[in-house]
XYZ file of C-alpha atoms in Angstrom:
640
model
C -12.891 -22.499 2.850
C -12.029 -18.852 3.577
C -10.651 -19.873 6.980
C -8.481 -22.504 5.292
C -7.270 -19.903 2.772
C -6.221 -17.630 5.630
C -4.606 -20.396 7.693
C -2.572 -21.694 4.756
C -1.844 -18.104 3.598
C -3.492 -18.649 0.228
C -5.019 -15.183 0.659
C -1.464 -13.783 0.389
C -1.011 -15.659 -2.896
C -4.267 -14.179 -4.206
C -3.126 -10.668 -3.290
C 0.103 -11.187 -5.218
C -1.880 -12.481 -8.186
C -4.302 -9.547 -8.022
C -1.439 -7.048 -8.205
C -0.337 -8.636 -11.497
C -3.749 -8.126 -13.148
C -4.646 -4.908 -15.006
C -8.432 -4.924 -15.413
C -11.030 -4.484 -12.686
C -12.903 -7.616 -13.755
C -9.779 -9.809 -13.588
C -8.977 -8.497 -10.107
C -12.518 -9.287 -8.928
C -12.282 -12.783 -10.397
C -9.009 -13.377 -8.559
C -10.463 -12.222 -5.243
C -13.254 -14.801 -5.548
C -11.025 -17.601 -6.880
C -11.689 -21.056 -5.386
C -10.437 -24.552 -6.284
C -12.134 -26.204 -9.255
C -13.958 -29.454 -8.521
C -14.113 -30.661 -12.145
C -10.961 -32.309 -13.454
C -11.341 -30.804 -16.923
C -11.481 -27.264 -15.508
C -8.288 -27.821 -13.518
C -6.393 -29.223 -16.507
C -7.604 -26.407 -18.813
C -6.648 -23.743 -16.268
C -3.202 -25.283 -15.757
C -2.660 -25.409 -19.517
C -3.606 -21.727 -19.862
C -1.120 -20.790 -17.139
C 1.642 -22.810 -18.796
C 1.010 -21.222 -22.220
C 0.846 -17.727 -20.696
C 4.210 -18.344 -19.003
C 5.684 -19.570 -22.302
C 4.438 -16.496 -24.200
C 5.728 -14.098 -21.518
C 9.188 -15.688 -21.493
C 9.347 -15.850 -25.312
C 7.697 -12.588 -26.427
C 7.500 -10.381 -23.336
C 4.556 -8.931 -21.424
C 1.260 -8.655 -23.334
C -0.076 -5.091 -23.939
C -3.268 -5.252 -21.838
C -5.109 -2.007 -20.995
C -6.957 -1.394 -17.725
C -10.218 -0.311 -19.481
C -11.149 1.782 -16.467
C -14.457 3.406 -17.551
C -15.567 0.996 -20.280
C -18.363 -0.423 -18.089
C -19.856 3.062 -17.574
C -19.616 3.734 -21.304
C -21.510 0.563 -22.179
C -24.258 1.483 -19.696
C -24.702 4.934 -21.281
C -24.776 3.444 -24.778
C -27.311 0.841 -23.674
C -29.575 3.613 -22.359
C -29.396 5.598 -25.648
C -27.355 8.329 -23.988
C -24.726 10.514 -25.603
C -21.060 9.941 -24.821
C -18.733 12.814 -23.985
C -15.574 13.522 -25.933
C -13.500 12.012 -23.081
C -15.576 8.805 -23.127
C -15.356 8.467 -26.907
C -11.611 8.975 -26.666
C -11.516 6.166 -24.061
C -13.378 3.893 -26.505
C -10.800 4.720 -29.164
C -7.919 3.978 -26.781
C -9.514 0.653 -25.822
C -9.854 -0.331 -29.476
C -6.212 0.635 -29.988
C -5.308 -1.674 -27.075
C -7.376 -4.435 -28.703
C -5.408 -3.996 -31.930
C -2.071 -4.102 -30.111
C -3.036 -7.257 -28.202
C -4.307 -8.865 -31.414
C -1.004 -8.089 -33.148
C 0.949 -9.390 -30.117
C -0.909 -12.715 -30.082
C -0.546 -13.005 -33.836
C 3.234 -12.682 -33.482
C 3.141 -15.526 -30.907
C 1.520 -17.982 -33.327
C 4.901 -19.631 -33.896
C 4.785 -20.969 -30.309
C 1.880 -23.259 -31.275
C -0.223 -22.365 -28.244
C -3.996 -22.259 -28.171
C -3.734 -18.998 -26.222
C -2.195 -17.228 -29.221
C -5.188 -18.254 -31.355
C -7.395 -15.853 -29.395
C -6.152 -13.179 -31.823
C -8.834 -14.394 -34.237
C -11.576 -13.515 -31.735
C -10.365 -9.953 -31.135
C -11.916 -7.308 -33.421
C -10.385 -3.814 -33.108
C -13.237 -2.290 -35.216
C -10.783 -0.489 -37.474
C -13.317 1.875 -39.103
C -14.704 3.050 -35.744
C -11.228 3.306 -34.233
C -10.019 5.507 -37.101
C -13.123 7.702 -36.924
C -12.640 8.253 -33.213
C -8.918 8.950 -33.636
C -9.706 11.682 -36.195
C -12.696 13.177 -34.370
C -11.661 13.385 -30.692
C -8.356 14.142 -29.019
C -7.356 15.607 -25.691
C -10.920 15.444 -24.386
C -12.429 17.651 -27.146
C -13.875 17.276 -30.638
C -11.240 18.035 -33.273
C -11.748 20.845 -35.859
C -11.503 18.272 -38.639
C -14.452 16.244 -37.336
C -16.630 18.059 -39.926
C -16.269 20.882 -42.479
C -18.956 22.931 -40.754
C -17.234 22.661 -37.365
C -13.922 23.799 -38.844
C -15.640 26.765 -40.582
C -17.527 27.824 -37.442
C -14.405 27.746 -35.281
C -12.473 29.778 -37.847
C -15.289 32.379 -37.900
C -15.269 32.456 -34.096
C -11.534 33.141 -34.047
C -11.880 35.996 -36.555
C -14.820 37.533 -34.667
C -12.957 37.317 -31.323
C -10.022 39.137 -32.933
C -12.367 41.898 -34.212
C -13.986 42.344 -30.816
C -10.612 42.514 -29.076
C -9.239 44.974 -31.638
C -12.253 47.288 -31.215
C -12.020 47.113 -27.424
C -8.271 47.836 -27.552
C -8.869 50.925 -29.693
C -11.384 52.298 -27.161
C -8.953 51.503 -24.314
C -6.137 53.431 -25.970
C -8.276 56.439 -26.892
C -9.361 57.191 -23.285
C -6.614 55.864 -21.027
C -7.534 58.112 -18.093
C -10.976 56.491 -17.803
C -9.686 52.974 -17.232
C -8.307 51.244 -14.122
C -6.079 48.872 -16.173
C -4.592 48.866 -19.638
C -5.960 45.556 -20.913
C -9.225 44.002 -22.121
C -10.761 41.404 -19.808
C -13.349 38.659 -20.259
C -16.266 38.684 -17.823
C -19.165 36.240 -18.102
C -18.111 35.371 -21.642
C -18.062 39.014 -22.850
C -15.187 41.341 -23.811
C -15.194 44.118 -21.185
C -13.187 47.230 -20.287
C -12.148 48.029 -16.662
C -13.686 51.514 -16.224
C -13.136 53.660 -13.134
C -16.407 54.225 -11.287
C -16.255 58.025 -11.639
C -15.953 57.734 -15.455
C -18.997 55.499 -15.867
C -20.828 58.063 -18.025
C -17.813 58.556 -20.293
C -17.930 54.969 -21.622
C -21.378 54.055 -23.005
C -22.267 50.382 -22.632
C -23.619 47.686 -20.306
C -22.138 46.968 -16.867
C -21.378 43.249 -16.821
C -19.523 43.005 -13.483
C -17.668 45.076 -10.863
C -14.614 44.663 -8.664
C -14.768 43.545 -5.035
C -14.302 47.146 -3.828
C -16.773 48.554 -6.343
C -14.196 51.073 -7.588
C -13.922 49.380 -11.005
C -16.806 48.594 -13.353
C -16.435 46.034 -16.144
C -18.383 47.509 -19.059
C -19.187 45.988 -22.428
C -18.968 49.006 -24.788
C -21.859 49.579 -27.173
C -19.399 49.514 -30.050
C -18.492 45.861 -29.368
C -21.892 44.664 -28.095
C -23.183 43.856 -31.569
C -19.971 41.972 -32.370
C -20.272 40.037 -29.097
C -23.802 39.037 -30.081
C -22.537 37.664 -33.386
C -19.811 35.793 -31.490
C -22.410 34.243 -29.145
C -24.423 33.014 -32.139
C -21.298 31.414 -33.618
C -20.612 29.684 -30.270
C -24.138 28.294 -30.165
C -23.788 26.936 -33.702
C -20.390 25.447 -32.810
C -21.857 23.782 -29.717
C -24.744 22.319 -31.715
C -22.380 20.930 -34.340
C -20.146 19.436 -31.623
C -23.143 17.760 -29.988
C -24.252 16.384 -33.368
C -20.813 14.865 -33.966
C -20.717 13.331 -30.462
C -24.139 11.785 -30.959
C -23.173 10.450 -34.391
C -20.045 8.803 -32.947
C -22.081 7.425 -30.019
C -24.467 5.813 -32.504
C -21.493 4.172 -34.215
C -20.320 2.782 -30.865
C -23.841 1.530 -30.113
C -24.024 -0.232 -33.478
C -20.816 -2.129 -32.593
C -21.681 -2.614 -28.936
C -21.805 -6.432 -29.024
C -18.396 -6.676 -30.682
C -16.982 -4.109 -28.271
C -18.352 -6.038 -25.273
C -16.921 -9.300 -26.643
C -13.506 -7.625 -26.994
C -13.771 -6.373 -23.415
C -14.666 -9.814 -22.026
C -11.838 -11.485 -23.925
C -9.286 -8.907 -22.758
C -10.401 -9.464 -19.147
C -10.096 -13.230 -19.613
C -6.624 -12.919 -21.130
C -5.638 -10.497 -18.373
C -6.567 -13.128 -15.758
C -4.670 -15.880 -17.606
C -1.556 -13.769 -18.140
C -1.619 -12.713 -14.464
C -1.274 -16.417 -13.589
C 1.597 -16.692 -16.063
C 3.313 -13.655 -14.513
C 2.979 -15.198 -11.040
C 4.421 -18.485 -12.287
C 7.413 -16.660 -13.744
C 7.906 -14.589 -10.578
C 7.878 -17.736 -8.399
C 9.922 -19.776 -10.873
C 7.135 -22.331 -10.535
C 6.239 -25.441 -12.537
C 2.987 -26.944 -13.793
C 2.001 -29.808 -11.447
C 0.596 -33.051 -12.779
C -3.032 -33.557 -11.729
C -3.963 -37.097 -10.703
C -7.205 -38.729 -9.585
C -5.501 -41.560 -7.666
C -5.339 -39.706 -4.331
C -1.568 -39.319 -4.475
C 0.576 -36.334 -3.496
C 4.187 -36.237 -4.655
C 6.397 -33.164 -4.328
C 10.076 -33.020 -5.247
C 12.182 -30.117 -4.012
C 9.249 -27.839 -3.388
C 9.458 -24.604 -1.397
C 6.846 -22.467 0.299
C 5.866 -19.782 -2.259
C 6.003 -16.991 0.340
C 9.572 -17.841 1.396
C 12.606 -16.609 -0.514
C 14.561 -19.162 -2.497
C 17.702 -18.343 -0.474
C 16.126 -19.249 2.883
C 13.731 -22.058 1.929
C 14.912 -25.653 2.404
C 13.531 -27.821 -0.450
C 10.730 -30.193 0.552
C 10.319 -33.678 -0.870
C 7.114 -35.371 0.220
C 4.914 -38.340 -0.713
C 1.461 -39.327 0.477
C -0.968 -41.911 -0.860
C 1.331 -44.568 -2.286
C 2.294 -46.148 1.049
C -0.772 -45.067 2.996
C -3.234 -42.274 3.575
C -1.595 -40.610 6.574
C 1.736 -39.190 7.700
C 2.606 -38.316 11.316
C 5.495 -35.825 11.585
C 7.534 -35.482 14.774
C 10.516 -33.325 15.589
C 11.724 -30.336 17.608
C 9.880 -27.037 17.858
C 10.827 -24.529 15.129
C 12.037 -27.524 13.137
C 9.797 -26.835 10.146
C 6.865 -29.204 10.809
C 4.201 -26.515 10.416
C 5.836 -25.010 7.318
C 5.965 -28.487 5.768
C 2.269 -29.002 6.457
C 1.329 -25.565 5.101
C 3.410 -26.106 1.970
C 1.619 -29.372 1.145
C -1.835 -27.859 1.734
C -1.009 -24.667 -0.161
C 0.367 -26.603 -3.153
C -2.861 -28.618 -3.403
C -5.072 -25.510 -3.319
C -2.898 -23.581 -5.787
C -2.821 -26.480 -8.241
C -6.581 -26.948 -8.071
C -7.019 -23.208 -8.791
C -4.917 -23.508 -11.942
C -1.751 -21.982 -10.480
C 1.754 -23.332 -10.829
C 3.705 -24.377 -7.722
C 7.400 -23.649 -6.963
C 9.132 -27.032 -7.168
C 11.152 -29.221 -9.491
C 8.283 -31.644 -9.983
C 4.883 -32.320 -8.438
C 1.926 -34.655 -8.889
C -1.071 -33.505 -6.880
C -4.508 -35.016 -6.434
C -7.791 -33.125 -6.414
C -9.540 -32.660 -3.068
C -13.169 -31.819 -2.486
C -12.003 -29.800 0.531
C -8.837 -29.018 2.464
C -9.534 -29.032 6.210
C -6.961 -27.779 8.689
C -6.366 -26.921 12.324
C -3.047 -25.119 12.521
C -1.776 -22.687 15.135
C -3.349 -21.196 18.252
C -7.094 -21.261 17.693
C -8.004 -19.612 21.001
C -11.432 -18.037 20.674
C -11.784 -15.181 23.164
C -15.281 -14.160 22.068
C -16.597 -17.664 22.803
C -14.471 -18.027 25.956
C -12.717 -21.127 24.643
C -9.212 -22.137 25.723
C -6.570 -23.202 23.220
C -7.341 -26.878 23.825
C -11.123 -26.341 23.666
C -10.827 -24.423 20.408
C -8.470 -27.086 19.056
C -10.870 -29.949 19.856
C -13.888 -27.964 18.593
C -12.154 -27.442 15.241
C -11.015 -31.062 15.035
C -14.510 -32.405 15.757
C -15.918 -30.160 13.037
C -13.238 -31.438 10.649
C -14.064 -35.072 11.464
C -17.712 -34.427 10.572
C -16.763 -32.998 7.161
C -13.845 -35.235 6.192
C -14.359 -37.939 3.567
C -12.389 -40.103 1.116
C -11.741 -37.083 -1.165
C -10.607 -34.715 1.600
C -7.161 -33.575 2.718
C -6.851 -32.994 6.491
C -3.988 -31.086 8.151
C -3.711 -31.108 11.968
C -0.904 -29.333 13.821
C 0.230 -30.410 17.332
C -2.552 -32.969 17.685
C -3.852 -33.370 21.250
C -1.713 -30.572 22.689
C -2.752 -28.049 25.322
C -3.980 -30.513 27.969
C -2.799 -33.321 30.276
C -0.145 -35.275 28.291
C -1.615 -38.715 29.035
C -5.141 -37.704 28.056
C -3.894 -35.630 25.121
C -2.003 -38.652 23.801
C -5.130 -40.802 24.000
C -7.216 -38.172 22.230
C -4.576 -37.852 19.504
C -4.600 -41.600 18.804
C -8.409 -41.681 18.754
C -8.493 -38.823 16.229
C -5.879 -40.507 14.043
C -7.872 -43.730 14.044
C -11.008 -41.832 13.028
C -9.136 -40.164 10.157
C -7.690 -43.495 9.037
C -11.113 -45.108 8.942
C -12.793 -42.296 6.997
C -10.312 -42.777 4.142
C -9.115 -39.178 3.795
C -5.526 -38.113 3.197
C -4.085 -36.595 6.365
C -0.906 -34.987 7.581
C -0.434 -34.580 11.342
C 2.285 -33.187 13.616
C 2.742 -34.241 17.258
C 5.203 -34.571 20.157
C 3.695 -37.669 21.792
C 5.978 -40.764 21.578
C 2.931 -43.089 21.855
C 1.513 -41.546 18.670
C 4.712 -42.487 16.880
C 4.179 -46.060 18.061
C 0.604 -46.002 16.799
C 1.717 -44.727 13.386
C 4.288 -47.501 13.148
C 1.751 -50.203 13.976
C -1.345 -48.927 12.130
C -1.957 -49.801 8.472
C -1.842 -46.869 6.084
C -0.092 -44.492 8.506
C 3.573 -43.555 8.155
C 5.997 -41.843 10.515
C 8.154 -38.921 9.432
C 10.549 -36.615 11.230
C 12.268 -33.284 10.788
C 16.038 -33.731 10.538
C 18.203 -32.373 13.369
C 21.955 -31.602 13.366
C 23.429 -33.288 16.451
C 26.672 -31.338 16.221
C 25.306 -27.794 15.997
C 22.047 -28.581 17.875
C 20.180 -26.820 15.068
C 17.152 -28.029 13.062
C 17.832 -28.773 9.390
C 14.226 -28.143 8.225
C 14.398 -31.285 6.063
C 11.652 -33.912 6.125
C 12.674 -37.567 6.446
C 9.798 -39.978 5.782
C 9.636 -43.515 7.164
C 11.406 -42.655 10.431
C 10.011 -41.439 13.745
C 11.570 -38.445 15.461
C 13.935 -39.096 18.363
C 13.994 -37.404 21.755
C 15.856 -34.256 20.816
C 15.332 -32.808 24.300
C 17.413 -35.559 25.964
C 20.102 -35.297 23.313
C 20.308 -31.517 23.652
C 20.488 -31.863 27.451
C 23.396 -34.297 27.089
C 25.255 -31.999 24.680
C 24.807 -29.114 27.092
C 26.378 -31.063 29.966
C 23.618 -32.789 31.927
C 25.166 -35.620 34.030
C 24.680 -39.184 32.776
C 22.868 -40.229 35.947
C 20.298 -37.474 35.494
C 19.918 -38.365 31.813
C 19.356 -42.036 32.696
C 16.625 -41.192 35.172
C 15.058 -38.729 32.735
C 14.968 -41.368 29.995
C 13.575 -44.039 32.322
C 10.904 -41.674 33.650
C 9.950 -40.510 30.170
C 9.549 -44.017 28.789
C 7.943 -45.637 31.862
C 10.788 -47.943 32.966
C 11.557 -46.323 36.317
C 9.310 -46.842 39.361
C 9.556 -45.156 42.785
C 10.666 -48.464 44.399
C 13.493 -48.754 41.932
C 14.639 -45.250 42.732
C 14.671 -46.158 46.441
C 16.647 -49.353 45.794
C 19.252 -47.545 43.735
C 19.752 -45.018 46.527
C 20.493 -47.779 49.132
C 16.999 -48.154 50.557
C 16.902 -44.604 51.916
C 16.023 -41.403 50.181
C 18.898 -39.006 50.571
C 18.464 -35.330 50.126
C 21.233 -34.235 47.798
C 21.572 -30.475 47.509
C 23.680 -29.126 44.676
C 24.801 -25.564 45.252
C 24.419 -23.560 42.050
C 27.296 -21.674 40.526
C 27.226 -17.933 40.023
C 26.091 -15.073 42.258
C 23.996 -15.699 45.364
C 20.917 -13.730 46.406
C 21.499 -12.047 49.758
C 18.611 -11.252 52.119
C 18.499 -7.848 53.768
C 18.792 -7.877 57.588
C 15.763 -6.542 59.412
C 16.199 -3.519 61.709
C 15.122 -3.909 65.324
C 12.538 -1.772 67.074
C 9.798 0.413 65.837
C 12.075 3.047 64.284
C 12.175 1.342 60.883
C 8.409 1.006 60.669
C 7.749 4.672 61.448
C 10.766 6.208 59.727
C 8.735 7.067 56.676
C 5.498 7.774 58.530
C 6.746 10.893 60.397
C 9.622 13.187 59.319
C 10.960 16.456 60.699
C 8.710 19.328 59.621
C 5.491 17.306 59.288
C 2.369 19.154 60.425
C 0.557 16.847 62.900
C -2.500 16.726 65.142
C -1.934 15.853 68.842
C -4.695 13.721 70.323
C -6.911 13.856 72.288
C -6.345 17.651 72.754
C -6.539 18.187 68.970
C -3.680 20.683 69.038
C -1.576 21.205 65.936
C 2.182 21.055 65.962
C 5.319 20.323 63.956
C 7.544 17.244 64.332
C 10.958 18.249 65.768
C 12.498 14.812 66.185
C 11.406 11.542 64.570
C 10.277 8.403 66.398
C 12.900 6.795 68.621
C 13.208 3.131 69.543
C 10.617 3.590 72.286
C 8.009 4.814 69.807
C 8.136 8.411 71.105
C 8.691 11.563 69.013
C 9.059 15.287 69.799
C 6.490 17.839 68.625
C 6.778 21.645 68.647
C 3.511 23.167 69.887
C 2.715 26.868 69.865
C 4.269 27.564 73.275
C 6.440 24.529 74.045
C 7.949 21.236 72.875
C 6.574 17.911 74.070
C 7.523 14.244 73.856
C 4.557 12.058 72.933
C 3.810 8.476 71.813
C 3.430 8.095 68.040
C -0.016 6.506 68.520
C -1.369 9.861 69.709
C -0.156 11.668 66.595
C -2.048 12.048 63.306
C -0.373 13.385 60.150
C -2.015 16.508 58.670
C 0.413 17.770 55.986
C 3.769 16.241 55.036
C 6.863 18.422 55.344
C 7.659 18.075 51.642
C 4.396 19.855 50.837
C 5.081 22.730 53.277
C 8.791 23.562 52.896
C 11.412 23.612 50.136
C 13.875 20.747 49.987
C 16.814 22.582 51.716
C 14.763 24.457 54.328
C 16.566 25.311 57.620
C 14.262 24.006 60.402
C 16.373 25.706 63.089
C 14.369 28.839 62.276
C 11.327 27.102 63.772
C 12.759 24.892 66.487
C 15.786 26.824 67.912
C 15.637 29.692 70.372
C 16.777 33.119 69.244
C 19.801 32.838 71.549
C 20.845 29.452 70.101
C 20.539 30.696 66.532
C 22.625 33.816 67.384
C 25.326 31.734 69.078
C 25.407 29.223 66.200
C 25.874 32.084 63.734
C 28.828 33.442 65.749
C 30.430 30.011 66.107
C 30.191 29.384 62.371
C 32.106 32.634 61.736
C 34.918 32.175 64.346
C 35.714 30.642 67.721
C 34.032 32.448 70.588
C 35.081 31.963 74.193
C 32.214 31.131 76.544
C 29.584 30.825 73.804
C 27.451 27.661 73.988
C 24.327 26.148 72.405
C 21.926 24.427 74.774
C 19.911 21.493 73.350
C 16.925 19.945 75.079
C 17.464 16.399 76.343
C 15.323 13.625 75.032
């Protein structure tokens, strides 16, 4: 079922629903939501959703708290533990939320819904709620929680003021002894920051020291006795606080069952109102639930598509037969239609409303589907193999109470064999008695659907003027050959269209083609319009082949003498190149040369190779000729 949820995108619907819930328990319930199999459960759940939607639209959103740590609190109470001030405050806030929800539902009584009557089952435990509100606030026990606690805290304040006043007087009387001019608190004691060298001038106990050790934090003897009294007051205050916390915890424990019942009811209402919020967000309607194996949808739209872009779907299955075969162009909306029908059935059976004007949906014991590319790489299955594996598994599970959805039946293999497989699968589905919705491109399957009892053709509408799909389902009609029509609109010659149609529908044989062409097959070449591809002419000789193998400046090895040299002139048409050796230049066949280091790795890009190859006299004469004309000056080059 999880695979079906993912294929039909019901998991996306559940995520939307989960975001609308407040409590952890409601979110967990939504994540594990599956279609009900008992008719009464479906009808009750649909009624709850309808009433929640009515209350939301009439009175606004219900005040439901998240109750984040209530579960932990109940565990501590059940183990006879003591709750902290923060936890008791959380209990008080939860009871306040219970009271607000109770008052909200009470105000909705005029709507005459059974959902509003849940206010009678909510108990905000007024006495406990008031006690907690007076005793704890801001994560601490309030002074007014008991007379003794108030008295102890007042005594603590007075004693702290006395200690500080005494310490300040000592600080002012001996300013030169102190590193700072203020009293500090170290380890819970009032201390003075005394310079290390004046340690003996201030009698008392060293409580702490600075990081450098230059300052000592001393509790003076004069305030030590007062600090001791203050510590005793703090201990008494802590004991009284603990007593109050334990007393309040006992009160919570005594009302634990009521508190747990409130929690469970809030979580239940949170789940129901989340469904109502989703219905309002989708502008959905309550579908009628039938047991007659009928599916009727009027102007429905896929819940994950915006209202502006979705084309309304009207669909019927069950009255005129158990199966529908949809044909039509690619991207024409066949798969979306199939997913919408399957998704509506699952949503309705889970107690959710569906976005449509009207719908009557039957219950299914399972929704089985094979939609999209099911290629399984881990099992080394092709698209067709995965498709057939899934379909065979579906055929084993399908029964009279099942809904089967198969996309592009028999595709991914030889068309003739795929067509035969598609018809065999359809016949098996028809005989098992399930409801099924199938999409295909095979024209023979359309013929089967027209002839078989209980199977109906349907097509996706297509605009012949704009050549665009209309995404509208038309039942009772088989889809036409949109490919041939599109080809005609785009200018394909009539003769080609005729042959294409005859070949596609089996009316044209090779002999007929030969007869129509006058008994002889003529080769008719149509030159295409537009630019032509020109082929590059091949260069003659060996120069082209070796042009990139050896370049001027390459360091090479001359065989078989194994002498190193530098290429002066590249390979000519005879396959010979010139190499500068240490003492002379030679012409040699390229087959006796082996490249050692390319010139680009030895010299910069604009290197003047005349430095290596020219004689000193030639270089001198070239320099003079570049400056000005010189009579009688010449440069002698070696002949090839």
